[in-house]
Each structure stands twice: as C-alpha cells, then as structure tokens.
XYZ file of N, CA and C in Angstrom:
363
model
N -3.594 13.818 -9.290
C -3.008 13.268 -8.073
C -1.725 12.539 -8.435
N -0.672 12.843 -7.712
C 0.591 12.134 -7.893
C 0.926 11.406 -6.595
N 1.412 10.198 -6.739
C 1.774 9.380 -5.594
C 3.242 9.012 -5.697
N 3.929 9.087 -4.566
C 5.348 8.778 -4.510
C 5.577 7.772 -3.397
N 5.934 6.544 -3.791
C 6.203 5.488 -2.810
C 7.686 5.443 -2.490
N 7.991 5.103 -1.255
C 9.386 4.992 -0.831
C 9.478 4.068 0.368
N 10.702 3.716 0.735
C 10.933 2.940 1.942
C 11.315 1.497 1.732
N 11.345 1.043 0.502
C 11.725 -0.334 0.251
C 13.186 -0.580 0.539
N 13.555 -1.860 0.587
C 14.944 -2.204 0.843
C 15.095 -3.683 1.081
N 16.265 -4.043 1.582
C 16.600 -5.426 1.870
C 16.514 -5.654 3.375
N 15.822 -6.705 3.767
C 15.652 -7.011 5.181
C 15.684 -8.522 5.357
N 16.101 -8.965 6.512
C 16.133 -10.403 6.790
C 14.758 -10.902 7.215
N 14.559 -12.183 7.092
C 13.318 -12.809 7.550
C 13.073 -12.444 9.016
N 11.838 -12.057 9.291
C 11.479 -11.649 10.642
C 11.661 -10.170 10.915
N 12.269 -9.471 10.000
C 12.522 -8.054 10.168
C 11.318 -7.197 9.814
N 11.528 -5.883 9.883
C 10.454 -4.914 9.639
C 10.901 -3.841 8.666
N 9.932 -3.300 7.961
C 10.139 -2.138 7.094
C 8.877 -1.293 7.144
N 9.026 0.006 6.902
C 7.879 0.872 6.772
C 7.924 1.573 5.422
N 6.901 1.354 4.641
C 6.776 2.021 3.352
C 5.947 3.286 3.512
N 6.249 4.275 2.702
C 5.495 5.525 2.696
C 4.970 5.794 1.299
N 3.845 6.479 1.236
C 3.278 6.898 -0.041
C 2.769 8.323 0.140
N 3.458 9.269 -0.454
C 3.098 10.677 -0.324
C 2.241 11.100 -1.509
N 1.130 11.753 -1.219
C 0.213 12.219 -2.259
C 0.369 13.710 -2.452
N 0.302 14.134 -3.687
C 0.358 15.560 -3.995
C -0.596 15.852 -5.150
N -0.778 17.123 -5.411
C -1.697 17.501 -6.465
C -3.091 17.713 -5.906
N -4.092 17.425 -6.707
C -5.476 17.650 -6.319
C -5.945 16.476 -5.470
N -5.693 16.555 -4.165
C -5.956 15.447 -3.254
C -7.313 15.631 -2.580
N -8.123 14.615 -2.585
C -9.444 14.660 -1.996
C -9.481 13.849 -0.717
N -10.073 14.440 0.310
C -10.125 13.748 1.589
C -10.995 12.516 1.590
N -11.800 12.314 0.568
C -12.683 11.157 0.531
C -12.058 9.972 -0.210
N -10.836 10.091 -0.603
C -10.197 9.010 -1.347
C -9.882 7.821 -0.446
N -9.733 6.676 -1.074
C -9.182 5.495 -0.435
C -7.794 5.257 -1.019
N -6.899 4.761 -0.184
C -5.535 4.483 -0.625
C -5.197 3.027 -0.339
N -4.527 2.411 -1.264
C -4.245 0.988 -1.145
C -2.797 0.673 -1.487
N -2.369 -0.469 -1.007
C -1.073 -1.041 -1.373
C -1.318 -2.333 -2.137
N -0.591 -2.478 -3.207
C -0.554 -3.707 -3.982
C 0.906 -4.130 -4.102
N 1.133 -5.378 -4.459
C 2.505 -5.839 -4.661
C 2.558 -6.827 -5.808
N 3.735 -6.875 -6.409
C 3.955 -7.801 -7.514
C 5.282 -8.500 -7.302
N 5.187 -9.792 -7.068
C 6.387 -10.608 -6.886
C 6.933 -11.024 -8.256
N 8.197 -11.367 -8.337
C 8.773 -11.777 -9.619
C 8.010 -12.936 -10.231
N 7.592 -12.762 -11.478
C 6.897 -13.813 -12.194
C 5.449 -14.009 -11.813
N 4.930 -13.120 -10.965
C 3.546 -13.257 -10.520
C 2.745 -12.006 -10.869
N 1.439 -12.128 -10.792
C 0.576 -10.992 -11.044
C 0.534 -10.078 -9.812
N 0.185 -8.839 -10.057
C 0.058 -7.889 -8.965
C -1.132 -8.278 -8.097
N -0.949 -8.167 -6.785
C -2.006 -8.576 -5.869
C -2.247 -7.501 -4.813
N -3.445 -7.525 -4.258
C -3.844 -6.595 -3.218
C -3.140 -6.915 -1.907
N -2.779 -5.848 -1.171
C -2.160 -6.023 0.143
C -3.042 -5.421 1.235
N -3.365 -4.139 1.116
C -4.124 -3.450 2.168
C -4.722 -2.181 1.600
N -5.787 -1.708 2.251
C -6.434 -0.455 1.844
C -6.883 0.290 3.093
N -6.843 1.624 3.021
C -7.349 2.475 4.085
C -8.237 3.543 3.480
N -9.364 3.763 4.126
C -10.278 4.808 3.693
C -9.822 6.109 4.337
N -9.566 7.123 3.507
C -8.965 8.344 4.039
C -9.874 9.062 5.032
N -11.192 8.972 4.838
C -12.100 9.773 5.654
C -12.347 9.176 7.032
N -12.453 7.839 7.118
C -12.788 7.249 8.417
C -11.766 6.222 8.895
N -10.676 6.067 8.143
C -9.585 5.157 8.504
C -9.980 3.691 8.562
N -11.104 3.329 7.970
C -11.397 1.898 7.857
C -10.284 1.229 7.063
N -9.941 0.015 7.469
C -8.872 -0.710 6.793
C -9.324 -2.126 6.443
N -8.628 -2.684 5.479
C -8.896 -4.062 5.064
C -7.593 -4.636 4.554
N -7.336 -5.910 4.894
C -6.064 -6.534 4.555
C -6.257 -7.848 3.811
N -5.285 -8.154 2.987
C -5.228 -9.488 2.413
C -4.920 -10.479 3.526
N -5.445 -11.677 3.390
C -5.245 -12.675 4.425
C -3.783 -13.006 4.677
N -2.972 -12.907 3.636
C -1.562 -13.281 3.750
C -0.751 -12.300 4.597
N -1.275 -11.085 4.814
C -0.520 -10.086 5.571
C -1.228 -9.661 6.845
N -2.468 -10.076 7.019
C -3.241 -9.651 8.184
C -2.552 -10.088 9.464
N -2.438 -9.154 10.383
C -1.758 -9.425 11.644
C -0.276 -9.112 11.614
N 0.285 -8.949 10.431
C 1.716 -8.608 10.300
C 1.913 -7.196 9.745
N 1.029 -6.778 8.871
C 1.134 -5.460 8.227
C 0.059 -4.542 8.797
N 0.397 -3.249 8.873
C -0.553 -2.245 9.328
C -0.505 -1.048 8.393
N -1.660 -0.669 7.871
C -1.745 0.494 7.003
C -2.297 1.671 7.818
N -1.721 2.826 7.608
C -2.146 4.013 8.342
C -1.958 5.230 7.452
N -2.479 6.373 7.926
C -2.274 7.585 7.138
C -2.108 8.781 8.050
N -1.428 9.791 7.526
C -1.209 11.050 8.228
C -1.882 12.130 7.390
N -3.005 12.634 7.888
C -3.763 13.627 7.131
C -2.951 14.879 6.844
N -2.232 15.324 7.843
C -1.499 16.585 7.707
C -0.432 16.507 6.615
N 0.100 15.317 6.420
C 1.173 15.149 5.441
C 0.680 14.528 4.140
N -0.610 14.202 4.068
C -1.149 13.500 2.888
C -0.281 12.297 2.552
N 0.027 11.534 3.565
C 0.923 10.395 3.396
C 0.314 9.146 3.997
N 0.452 8.054 3.296
C 0.002 6.745 3.757
C 1.229 5.903 4.076
N 1.090 5.019 5.050
C 2.197 4.174 5.464
C 1.777 2.703 5.434
N 2.750 1.842 5.254
C 2.545 0.413 5.416
C 3.650 -0.104 6.307
N 3.309 -0.389 7.552
C 4.264 -0.971 8.486
C 4.242 -2.479 8.297
N 5.374 -3.029 7.965
C 5.466 -4.458 7.675
C 6.363 -5.111 8.712
N 5.793 -6.005 9.495
C 6.529 -6.716 10.528
C 6.556 -8.205 10.223
N 7.428 -8.916 10.882
C 7.547 -10.372 10.714
C 7.616 -10.737 9.239
N 8.467 -10.052 8.526
C 8.552 -10.257 7.083
C 9.057 -11.647 6.737
N 8.523 -12.155 5.629
C 8.863 -13.484 5.144
C 9.431 -13.369 3.738
N 10.196 -14.339 3.295
C 10.719 -14.287 1.920
C 9.616 -14.134 0.877
N 8.456 -14.705 1.148
C 7.349 -14.586 0.192
C 6.738 -13.190 0.134
N 7.173 -12.298 1.015
C 6.753 -10.900 0.927
C 7.608 -10.116 -0.065
N 8.646 -10.740 -0.574
C 9.498 -10.077 -1.553
C 8.692 -9.704 -2.789
N 8.710 -8.414 -3.132
C 7.916 -7.927 -4.256
C 8.193 -6.440 -4.453
N 7.709 -5.941 -5.572
C 7.634 -4.501 -5.760
C 6.279 -4.063 -5.220
N 6.310 -3.089 -4.317
C 5.093 -2.614 -3.672
C 4.666 -1.299 -4.312
N 3.377 -1.217 -4.650
C 2.808 -0.035 -5.294
C 1.725 0.554 -4.405
N 1.650 1.873 -4.362
C 0.505 2.507 -3.717
C -0.438 3.033 -4.805
N -1.698 3.091 -4.459
C -2.724 3.522 -5.403
C -3.806 4.284 -4.653
N -4.527 5.133 -5.372
C -5.587 5.918 -4.744
C -6.729 6.144 -5.723
N -7.912 6.242 -5.175
C -9.101 6.606 -5.960
C -10.270 6.752 -5.007
N -11.442 6.990 -5.564
C -12.608 7.247 -4.724
C -13.201 5.986 -4.123
N -12.903 4.837 -4.708
C -13.528 3.593 -4.258
C -12.696 2.912 -3.183
N -13.332 2.509 -2.118
C -12.696 1.716 -1.065
C -12.762 0.273 -1.554
N -11.684 -0.191 -2.149
C -11.739 -1.444 -2.897
C -10.419 -2.195 -2.801
N -10.506 -3.507 -2.995
C -9.310 -4.346 -3.073
C -8.993 -4.716 -4.525
N -9.737 -4.165 -5.450
C -9.554 -4.480 -6.863
C -8.685 -3.415 -7.526
N -7.618 -3.836 -8.143
C -6.706 -2.854 -8.721
C -7.344 -2.079 -9.865
N -8.326 -2.666 -10.518
C -8.977 -1.964 -11.624
C -9.813 -0.774 -11.154
N -10.056 -0.681 -9.841
C -10.808 0.446 -9.297
C -9.920 1.658 -9.002
N -8.632 1.518 -9.196
C -7.702 2.598 -8.875
C -7.129 3.205 -10.147
N -7.246 4.528 -10.256
C -6.731 5.221 -11.422
C -5.406 5.919 -11.161
N -5.084 6.138 -9.913
C -3.844 6.840 -9.576
C -2.875 5.858 -8.929
N -1.672 5.787 -9.479
C -0.674 4.833 -9.016
C 0.666 5.524 -8.812
N 1.366 5.091 -7.785
C 2.731 5.527 -7.595
C 3.678 4.552 -8.263
N 4.936 4.947 -8.355
C 5.922 4.004 -8.866
C 6.181 2.966 -7.781
N 6.709 1.864 -8.122
C 6.919 0.805 -7.147
C 8.164 1.028 -6.313
N 8.177 0.386 -5.167
C 9.366 0.354 -4.317
C 9.637 -1.105 -3.980
N 10.887 -1.524 -4.157
C 11.235 -2.934 -4.036
C 11.518 -3.313 -2.596
N 10.867 -4.383 -2.167
C 11.114 -4.979 -0.857
C 11.677 -6.372 -1.086
N 12.840 -6.631 -0.529
C 13.470 -7.935 -0.658
C 13.693 -8.494 0.740
N 13.143 -9.686 0.978
C 13.294 -10.339 2.279
C 14.187 -11.556 2.089
N 15.330 -11.549 2.727
C 16.281 -12.640 2.574
C 16.006 -13.713 3.619
N 16.259 -14.953 3.229
C 16.014 -16.072 4.157
C 17.253 -16.395 4.962
C-alpha cells in the first residue's frame, strides 16, 4: 500500500484547508485510515481516524468540531477538512493506514509522506 498526502499550505488563523491522502497498491476495504501531525519540536500526535468499511470516525479533542475526516471509496482517497485553523495547528500532517481502527501510531504500518500546514497569526 502506498499513500500520497497533499493539500498543505499557508493559511491565516480562522481559515480552512483540505488535505488529501490517496491510496494505491494492494488496498483493502477493511482498512482504517488516520491522520497524525507533528509540530516543530514536538512528538507526532493523533488527529483523526476513519474506518474504511463503515465510516466510523474518531477525533483528537484538540480538533473535534473543527476538523472532519472523510473518504471517497471510488477514488481510494481520504480527506481531512480543517476549518477554524489556529496557529497551534501548524505541523506536518501524515496519513497512515492499517487494519486496526486505532489512534495509536504504532498500530499503523503504512505511512504517507508529510504535508506541511502553516497557520499564520
């Protein structure tokens, strides 16, 4: 499985961005896909996860109500719609996939490259 993240950029506080994560290769419909982020000088942290089969979702408390994770089955693509962005959302965002519906990064074996999101104050 290969994952390709895109959509990062520079946005002002209060603005919106949509990240995409396209999956290719041997893709299984039972996988879960997640977003993690790593801010400068900090450890990578969980953001959101979606279960590919039933679209169940789970969010970190810091983004709940502002971010929405979704997926397009036909395109094997996951999205992260980020609204009301704050400077503390500045980070490199990574997508990940595996069989476990989990918020733990150690449960994910497939990772995309990061895409940088910068929120200016």
